[in-house]
PDB file of C-alpha atoms in Angstrom:
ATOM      1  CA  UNK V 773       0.000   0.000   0.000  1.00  0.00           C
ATOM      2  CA  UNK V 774       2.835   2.629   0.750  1.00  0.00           C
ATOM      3  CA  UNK V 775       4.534   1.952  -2.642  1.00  0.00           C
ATOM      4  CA  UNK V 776       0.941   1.910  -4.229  1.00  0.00           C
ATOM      5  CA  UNK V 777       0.495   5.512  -2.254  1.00  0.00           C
ATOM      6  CA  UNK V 778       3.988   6.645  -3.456  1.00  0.00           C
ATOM      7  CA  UNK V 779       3.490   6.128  -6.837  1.00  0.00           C
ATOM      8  CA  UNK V 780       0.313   7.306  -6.943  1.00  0.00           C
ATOM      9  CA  UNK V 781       1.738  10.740  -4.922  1.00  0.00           C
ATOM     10  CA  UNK V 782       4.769  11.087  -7.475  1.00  0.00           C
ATOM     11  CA  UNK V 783       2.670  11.179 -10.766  1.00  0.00           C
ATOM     12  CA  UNK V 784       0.586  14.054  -9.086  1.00  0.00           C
ATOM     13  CA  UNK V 785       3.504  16.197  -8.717  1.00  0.00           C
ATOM     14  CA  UNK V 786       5.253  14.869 -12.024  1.00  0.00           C
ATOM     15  CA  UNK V 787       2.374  15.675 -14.117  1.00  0.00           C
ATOM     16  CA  UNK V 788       2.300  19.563 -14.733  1.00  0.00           C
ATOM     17  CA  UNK V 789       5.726  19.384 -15.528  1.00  0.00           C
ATOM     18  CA  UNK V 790       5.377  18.590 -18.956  1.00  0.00           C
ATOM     19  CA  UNK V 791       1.867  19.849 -19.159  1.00  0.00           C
ATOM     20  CA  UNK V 792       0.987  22.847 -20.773  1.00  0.00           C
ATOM     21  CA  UNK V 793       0.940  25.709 -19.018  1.00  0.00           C
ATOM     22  CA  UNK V 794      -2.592  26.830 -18.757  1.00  0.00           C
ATOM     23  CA  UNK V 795      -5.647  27.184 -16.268  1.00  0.00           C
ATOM     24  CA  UNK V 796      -6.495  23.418 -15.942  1.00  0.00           C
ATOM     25  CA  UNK V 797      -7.191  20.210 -17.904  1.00  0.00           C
ATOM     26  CA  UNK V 798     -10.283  22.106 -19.092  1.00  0.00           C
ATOM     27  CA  UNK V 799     -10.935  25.459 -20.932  1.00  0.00           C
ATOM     28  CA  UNK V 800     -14.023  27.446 -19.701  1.00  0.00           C
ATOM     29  CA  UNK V 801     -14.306  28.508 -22.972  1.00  0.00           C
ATOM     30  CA  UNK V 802     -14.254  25.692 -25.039  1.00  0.00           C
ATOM     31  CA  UNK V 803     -16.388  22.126 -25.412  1.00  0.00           C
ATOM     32  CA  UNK V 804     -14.192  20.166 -23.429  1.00  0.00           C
ATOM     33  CA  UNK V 805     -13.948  16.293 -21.676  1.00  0.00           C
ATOM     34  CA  UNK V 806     -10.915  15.504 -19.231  1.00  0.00           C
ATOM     35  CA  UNK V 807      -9.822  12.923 -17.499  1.00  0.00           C
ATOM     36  CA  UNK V 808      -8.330  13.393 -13.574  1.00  0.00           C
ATOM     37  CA  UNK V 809      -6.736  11.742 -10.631  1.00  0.00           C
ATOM     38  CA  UNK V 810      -7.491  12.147  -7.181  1.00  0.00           C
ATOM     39  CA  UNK V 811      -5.271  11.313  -3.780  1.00  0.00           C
ATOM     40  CA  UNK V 812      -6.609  12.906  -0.778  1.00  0.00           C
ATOM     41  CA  UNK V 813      -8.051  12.045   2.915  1.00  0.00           C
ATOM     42  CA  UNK V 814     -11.493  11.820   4.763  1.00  0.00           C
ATOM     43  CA  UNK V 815     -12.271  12.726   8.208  1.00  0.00           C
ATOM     44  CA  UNK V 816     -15.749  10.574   8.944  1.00  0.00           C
ATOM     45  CA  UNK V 817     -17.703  10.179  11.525  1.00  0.00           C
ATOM     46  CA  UNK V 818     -21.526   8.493  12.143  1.00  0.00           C
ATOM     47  CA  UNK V 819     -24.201  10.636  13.364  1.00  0.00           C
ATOM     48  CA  UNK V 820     -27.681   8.579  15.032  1.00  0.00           C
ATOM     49  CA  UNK V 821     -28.617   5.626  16.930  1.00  0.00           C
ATOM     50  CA  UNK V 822     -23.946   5.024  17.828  1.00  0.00           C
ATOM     51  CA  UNK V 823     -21.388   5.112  20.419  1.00  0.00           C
ATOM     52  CA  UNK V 824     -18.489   5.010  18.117  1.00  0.00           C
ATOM     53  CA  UNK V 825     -19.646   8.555  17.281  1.00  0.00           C
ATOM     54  CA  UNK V 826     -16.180  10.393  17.000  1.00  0.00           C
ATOM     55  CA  UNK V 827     -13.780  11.559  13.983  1.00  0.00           C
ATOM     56  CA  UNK V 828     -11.919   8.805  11.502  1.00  0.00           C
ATOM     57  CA  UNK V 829      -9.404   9.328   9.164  1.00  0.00           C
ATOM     58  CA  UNK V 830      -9.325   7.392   5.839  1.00  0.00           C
ATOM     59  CA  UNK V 831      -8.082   7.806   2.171  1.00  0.00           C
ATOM     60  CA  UNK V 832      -9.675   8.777  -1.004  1.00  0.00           C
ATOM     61  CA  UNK V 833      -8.203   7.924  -4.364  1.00  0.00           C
ATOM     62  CA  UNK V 834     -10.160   8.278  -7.312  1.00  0.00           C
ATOM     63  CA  UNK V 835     -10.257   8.440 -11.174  1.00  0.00           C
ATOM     64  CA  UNK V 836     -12.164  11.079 -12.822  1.00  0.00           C
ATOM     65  CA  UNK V 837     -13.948  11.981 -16.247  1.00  0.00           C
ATOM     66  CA  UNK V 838     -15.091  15.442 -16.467  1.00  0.00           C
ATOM     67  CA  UNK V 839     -17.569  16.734 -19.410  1.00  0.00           C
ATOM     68  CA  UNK V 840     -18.709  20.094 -20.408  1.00  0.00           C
ATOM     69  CA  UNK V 841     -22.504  19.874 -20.923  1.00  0.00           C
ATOM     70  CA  UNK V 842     -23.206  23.553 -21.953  1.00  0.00           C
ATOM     71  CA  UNK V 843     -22.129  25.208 -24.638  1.00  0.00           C
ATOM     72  CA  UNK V 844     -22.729  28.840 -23.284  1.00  0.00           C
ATOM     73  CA  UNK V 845     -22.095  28.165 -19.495  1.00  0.00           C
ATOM     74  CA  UNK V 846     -19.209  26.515 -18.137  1.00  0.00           C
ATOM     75  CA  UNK V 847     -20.899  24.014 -16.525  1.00  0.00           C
ATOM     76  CA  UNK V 848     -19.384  20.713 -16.098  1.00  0.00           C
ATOM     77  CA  UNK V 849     -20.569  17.320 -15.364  1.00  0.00           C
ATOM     78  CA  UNK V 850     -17.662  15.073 -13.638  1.00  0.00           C
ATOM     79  CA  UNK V 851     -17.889  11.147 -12.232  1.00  0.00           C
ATOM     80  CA  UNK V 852     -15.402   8.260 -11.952  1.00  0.00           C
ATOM     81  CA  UNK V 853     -14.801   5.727  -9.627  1.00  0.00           C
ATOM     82  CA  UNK V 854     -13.338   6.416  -5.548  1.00  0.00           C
ATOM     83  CA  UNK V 855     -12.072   3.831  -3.210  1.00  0.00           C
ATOM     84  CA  UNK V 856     -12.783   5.260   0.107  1.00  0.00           C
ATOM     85  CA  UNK V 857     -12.312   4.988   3.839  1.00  0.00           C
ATOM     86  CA  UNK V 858     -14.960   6.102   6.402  1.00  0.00           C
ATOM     87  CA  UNK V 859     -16.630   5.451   9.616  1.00  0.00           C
ATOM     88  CA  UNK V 860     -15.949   6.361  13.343  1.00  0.00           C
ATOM     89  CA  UNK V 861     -13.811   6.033  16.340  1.00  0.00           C
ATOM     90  CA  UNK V 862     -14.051   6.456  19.931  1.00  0.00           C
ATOM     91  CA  UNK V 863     -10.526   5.547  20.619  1.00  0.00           C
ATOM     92  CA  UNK V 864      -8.116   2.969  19.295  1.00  0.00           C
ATOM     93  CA  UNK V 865     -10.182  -0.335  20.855  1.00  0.00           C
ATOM     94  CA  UNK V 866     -13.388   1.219  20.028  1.00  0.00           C
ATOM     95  CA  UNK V 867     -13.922   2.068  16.079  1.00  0.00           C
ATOM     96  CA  UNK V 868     -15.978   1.036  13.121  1.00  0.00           C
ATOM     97  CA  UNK V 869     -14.164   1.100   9.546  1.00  0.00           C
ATOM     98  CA  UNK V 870     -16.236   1.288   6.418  1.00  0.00           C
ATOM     99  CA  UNK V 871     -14.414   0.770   3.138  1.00  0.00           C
ATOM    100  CA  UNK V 872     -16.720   1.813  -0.095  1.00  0.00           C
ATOM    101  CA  UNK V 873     -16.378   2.027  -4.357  1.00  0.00           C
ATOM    102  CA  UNK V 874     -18.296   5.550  -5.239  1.00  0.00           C
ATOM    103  CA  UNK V 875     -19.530   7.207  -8.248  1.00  0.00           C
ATOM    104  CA  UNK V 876     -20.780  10.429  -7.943  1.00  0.00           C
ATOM    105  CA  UNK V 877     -22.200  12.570 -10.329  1.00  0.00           C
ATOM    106  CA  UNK V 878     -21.214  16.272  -9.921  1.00  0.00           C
ATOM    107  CA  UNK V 879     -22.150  19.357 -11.098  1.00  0.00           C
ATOM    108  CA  UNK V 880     -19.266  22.248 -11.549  1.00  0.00           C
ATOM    109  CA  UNK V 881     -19.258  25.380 -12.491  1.00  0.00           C
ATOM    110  CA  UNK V 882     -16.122  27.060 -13.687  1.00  0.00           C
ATOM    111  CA  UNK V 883     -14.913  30.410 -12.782  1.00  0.00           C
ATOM    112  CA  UNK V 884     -11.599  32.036 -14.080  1.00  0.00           C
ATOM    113  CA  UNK V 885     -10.211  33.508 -11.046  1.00  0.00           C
ATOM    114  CA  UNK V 886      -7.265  34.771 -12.651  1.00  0.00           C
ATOM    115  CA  UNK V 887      -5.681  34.044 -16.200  1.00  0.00           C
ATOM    116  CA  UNK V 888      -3.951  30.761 -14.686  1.00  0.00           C
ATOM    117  CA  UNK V 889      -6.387  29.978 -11.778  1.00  0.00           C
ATOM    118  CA  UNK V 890     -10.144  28.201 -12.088  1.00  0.00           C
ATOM    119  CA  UNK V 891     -12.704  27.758  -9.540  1.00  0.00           C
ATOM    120  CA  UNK V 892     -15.095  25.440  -9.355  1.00  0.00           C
ATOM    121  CA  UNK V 893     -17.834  25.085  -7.079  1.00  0.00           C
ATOM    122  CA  UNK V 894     -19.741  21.515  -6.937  1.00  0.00           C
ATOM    123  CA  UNK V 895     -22.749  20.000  -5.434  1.00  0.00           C
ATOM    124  CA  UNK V 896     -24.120  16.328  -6.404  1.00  0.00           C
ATOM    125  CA  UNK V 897     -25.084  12.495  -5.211  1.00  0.00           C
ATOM    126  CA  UNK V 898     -22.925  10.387  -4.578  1.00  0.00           C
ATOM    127  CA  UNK V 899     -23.687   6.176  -4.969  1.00  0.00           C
ATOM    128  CA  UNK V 900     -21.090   3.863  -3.004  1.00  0.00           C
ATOM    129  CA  UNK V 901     -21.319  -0.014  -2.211  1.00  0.00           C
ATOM    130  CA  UNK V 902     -19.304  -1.056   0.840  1.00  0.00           C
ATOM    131  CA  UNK V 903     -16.426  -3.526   0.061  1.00  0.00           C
ATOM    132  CA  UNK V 904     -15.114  -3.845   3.177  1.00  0.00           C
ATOM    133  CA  UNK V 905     -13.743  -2.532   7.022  1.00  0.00           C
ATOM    134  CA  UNK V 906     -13.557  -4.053  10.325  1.00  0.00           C
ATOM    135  CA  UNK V 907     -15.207  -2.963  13.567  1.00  0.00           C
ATOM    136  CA  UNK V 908     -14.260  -3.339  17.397  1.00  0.00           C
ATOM    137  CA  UNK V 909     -16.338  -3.191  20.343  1.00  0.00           C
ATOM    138  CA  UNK V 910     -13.723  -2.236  23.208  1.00  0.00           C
ATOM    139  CA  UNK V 911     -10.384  -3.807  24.836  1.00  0.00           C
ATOM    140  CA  UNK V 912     -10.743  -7.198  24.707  1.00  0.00           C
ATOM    141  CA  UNK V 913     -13.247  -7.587  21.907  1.00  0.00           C
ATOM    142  CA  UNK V 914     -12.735  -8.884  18.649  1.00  0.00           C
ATOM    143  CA  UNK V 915     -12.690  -7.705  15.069  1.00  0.00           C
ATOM    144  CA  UNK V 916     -15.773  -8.518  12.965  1.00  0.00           C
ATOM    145  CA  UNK V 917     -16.758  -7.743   9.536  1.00  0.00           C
ATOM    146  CA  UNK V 918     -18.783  -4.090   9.928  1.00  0.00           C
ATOM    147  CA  UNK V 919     -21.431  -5.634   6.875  1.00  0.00           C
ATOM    148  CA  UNK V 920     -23.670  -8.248   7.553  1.00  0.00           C
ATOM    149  CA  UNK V 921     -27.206  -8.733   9.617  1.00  0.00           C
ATOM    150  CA  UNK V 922     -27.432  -7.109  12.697  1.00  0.00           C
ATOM    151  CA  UNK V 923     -24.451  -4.464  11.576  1.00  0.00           C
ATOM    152  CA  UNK V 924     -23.886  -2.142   8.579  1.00  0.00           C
ATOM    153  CA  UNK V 925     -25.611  -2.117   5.263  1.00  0.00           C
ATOM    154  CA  UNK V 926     -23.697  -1.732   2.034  1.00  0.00           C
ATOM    155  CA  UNK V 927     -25.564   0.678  -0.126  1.00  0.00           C
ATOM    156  CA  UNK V 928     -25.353   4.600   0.847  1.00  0.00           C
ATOM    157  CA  UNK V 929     -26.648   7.193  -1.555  1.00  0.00           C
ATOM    158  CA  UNK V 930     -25.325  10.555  -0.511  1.00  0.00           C
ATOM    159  CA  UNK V 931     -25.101  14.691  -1.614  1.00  0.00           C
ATOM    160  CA  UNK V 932     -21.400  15.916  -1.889  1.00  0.00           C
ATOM    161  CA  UNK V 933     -21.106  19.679  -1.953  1.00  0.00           C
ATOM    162  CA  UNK V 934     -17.628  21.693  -2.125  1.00  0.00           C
ATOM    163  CA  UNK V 935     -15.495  23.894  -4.050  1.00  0.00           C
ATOM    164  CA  UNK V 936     -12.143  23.121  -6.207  1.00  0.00           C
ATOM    165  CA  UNK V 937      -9.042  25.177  -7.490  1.00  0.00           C
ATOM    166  CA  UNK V 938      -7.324  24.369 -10.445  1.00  0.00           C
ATOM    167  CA  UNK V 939      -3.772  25.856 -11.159  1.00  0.00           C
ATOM    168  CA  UNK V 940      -1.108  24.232 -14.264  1.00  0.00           C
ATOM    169  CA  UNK V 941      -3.273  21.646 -13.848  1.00  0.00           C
ATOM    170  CA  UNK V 942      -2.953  20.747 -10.789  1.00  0.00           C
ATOM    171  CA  UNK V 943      -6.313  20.434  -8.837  1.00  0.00           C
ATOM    172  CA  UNK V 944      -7.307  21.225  -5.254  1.00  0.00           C
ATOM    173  CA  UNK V 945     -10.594  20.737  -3.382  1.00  0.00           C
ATOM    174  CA  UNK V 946     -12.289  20.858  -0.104  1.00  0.00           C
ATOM    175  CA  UNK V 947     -16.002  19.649   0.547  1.00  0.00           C
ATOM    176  CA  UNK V 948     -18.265  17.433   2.994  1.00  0.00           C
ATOM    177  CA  UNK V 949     -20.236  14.308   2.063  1.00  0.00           C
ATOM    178  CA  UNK V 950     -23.733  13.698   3.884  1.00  0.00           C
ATOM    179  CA  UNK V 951     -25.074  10.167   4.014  1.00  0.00           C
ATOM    180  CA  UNK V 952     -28.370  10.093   3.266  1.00  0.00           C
ATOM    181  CA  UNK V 953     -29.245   6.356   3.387  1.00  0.00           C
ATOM    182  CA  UNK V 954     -29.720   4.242   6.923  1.00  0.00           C
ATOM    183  CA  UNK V 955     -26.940   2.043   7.215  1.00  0.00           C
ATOM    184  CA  UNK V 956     -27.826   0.324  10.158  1.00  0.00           C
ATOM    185  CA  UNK V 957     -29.452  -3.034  10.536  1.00  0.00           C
ATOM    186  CA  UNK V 958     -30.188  -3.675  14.061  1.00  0.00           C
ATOM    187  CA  UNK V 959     -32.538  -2.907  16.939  1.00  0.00           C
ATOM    188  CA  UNK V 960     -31.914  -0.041  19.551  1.00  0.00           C
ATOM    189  CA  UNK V 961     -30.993  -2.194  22.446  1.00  0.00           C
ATOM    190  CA  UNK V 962     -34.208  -2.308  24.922  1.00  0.00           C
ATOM    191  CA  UNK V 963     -36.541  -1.216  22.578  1.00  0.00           C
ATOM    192  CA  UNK V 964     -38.438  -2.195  19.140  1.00  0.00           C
ATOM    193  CA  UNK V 965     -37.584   0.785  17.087  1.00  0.00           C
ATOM    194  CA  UNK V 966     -34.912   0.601  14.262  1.00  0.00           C
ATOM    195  CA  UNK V 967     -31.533   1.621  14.670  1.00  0.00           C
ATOM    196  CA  UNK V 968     -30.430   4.846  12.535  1.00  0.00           C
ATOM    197  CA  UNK V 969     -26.732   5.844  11.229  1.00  0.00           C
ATOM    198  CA  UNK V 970     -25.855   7.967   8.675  1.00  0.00           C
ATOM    199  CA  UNK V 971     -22.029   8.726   7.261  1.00  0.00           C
ATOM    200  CA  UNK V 972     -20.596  12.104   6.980  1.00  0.00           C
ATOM    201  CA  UNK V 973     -17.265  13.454   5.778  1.00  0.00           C
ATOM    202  CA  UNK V 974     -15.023  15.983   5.523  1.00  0.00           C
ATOM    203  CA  UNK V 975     -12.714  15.788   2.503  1.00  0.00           C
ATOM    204  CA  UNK V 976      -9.487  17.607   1.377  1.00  0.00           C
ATOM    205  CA  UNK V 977      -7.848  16.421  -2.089  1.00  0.00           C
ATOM    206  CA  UNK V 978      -4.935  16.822  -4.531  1.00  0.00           C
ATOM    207  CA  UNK V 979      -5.175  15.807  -7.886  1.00  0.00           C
ATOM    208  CA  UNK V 980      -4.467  16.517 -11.463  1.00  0.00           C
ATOM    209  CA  UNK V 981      -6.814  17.219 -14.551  1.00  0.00           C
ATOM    210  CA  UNK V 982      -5.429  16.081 -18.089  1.00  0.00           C
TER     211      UNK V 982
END
């Protein structure tokens, strides 16, 4: 994972160099699709019906395809395919980790800050299917799986808003993810009512726009 991470971290940086100098991957002026990378970090948490209810970090890398979809507005539509790390922690023998694929489907709209600088605002859903994590209960308690009955489910449908920075191509953004599907499949403990848990984020990444 650390070479993978490496890697990943050196084409980032090695990209603008031979890159044309401009203000992104994508002209606000021009019918344009581009293609991206992503490398950045998530700091979760799980609001509702939990006692694991304080901040995780995790990882986000992602692949990108961007589209212009107006031809008198720079408005762009952008999607691609995340691996990302979320959940909770209430200190290092109490945590749930929830690994998920996304695709979200976002909305941008570009504005040229300066001749070399764009900004682009965002808002849209977000899809993700969890592949995996590991949850603890306290010291002395085991690992388990966090999907299955009587835990987490693995669909979550969610609205990602933010704002991003492009500059040589080089990409920046900023932005919080709010879980809008239940992901919990149990009871609350002494009663009848179901359980509820939803996922939220904060997310900073870098990345770079071709």
């Amino acid at each position: 994972m650390k070479k993978l991470l490496v890697a990943i971290v050196a084409v980032l940086f090695a990209a603008p160099s031979f890159a044309q100098f401009n203000s992104g991957g994508f002209s606000l002026n021009e019918s344009t699709v581009y293609y991206g990378m992503r490398l950045g970090i998530n700091v979760s948490n799980l609001t509702g019906d939990m006692d694991e209810n304080g901040a995780k970090a995790g990882l986000n890398f992602a692949g990108v395809l961007g589209l212009r979809i107006s031809d008198s507005t720079p408005i762009f539509l952008e999607s691609g395919l995340y691996f990302t790390q979320r959940g909770a922690s209430k200190d290092k023998n109490t945590y749930v980790s929830l690994n998920y694929l996304e695709i979200p489907l976002l909305l941008k709209y570009g504005i040229a800050a300066t001749d070399e600088i764009a900004v682009l605002p965002f808002i849209g859903p977000t899809f993700s299917y969890g592949v995996g994590g590991k949850m603890k209960g306290g010291e002395g308690a085991d690992k388990e799986s966090s999907f299955g009955s009587n835990k987490f489910t693995r669909p979550d449908v969610g609205i990602k808003v933010g704002c991003g920075a492009e500059y040589n191509k080089l990409y920046l953004e900023l932005g919080y993810q709010f879980g809008l599907t239940n992901i919990a499949d149990w009871k609350i403990p002494g009663k009848n009512d179901d359980a509820s848990v939803h996922n939220g984020a904060f997310f900073v990444n870098l990345g770079v726009n071709f």
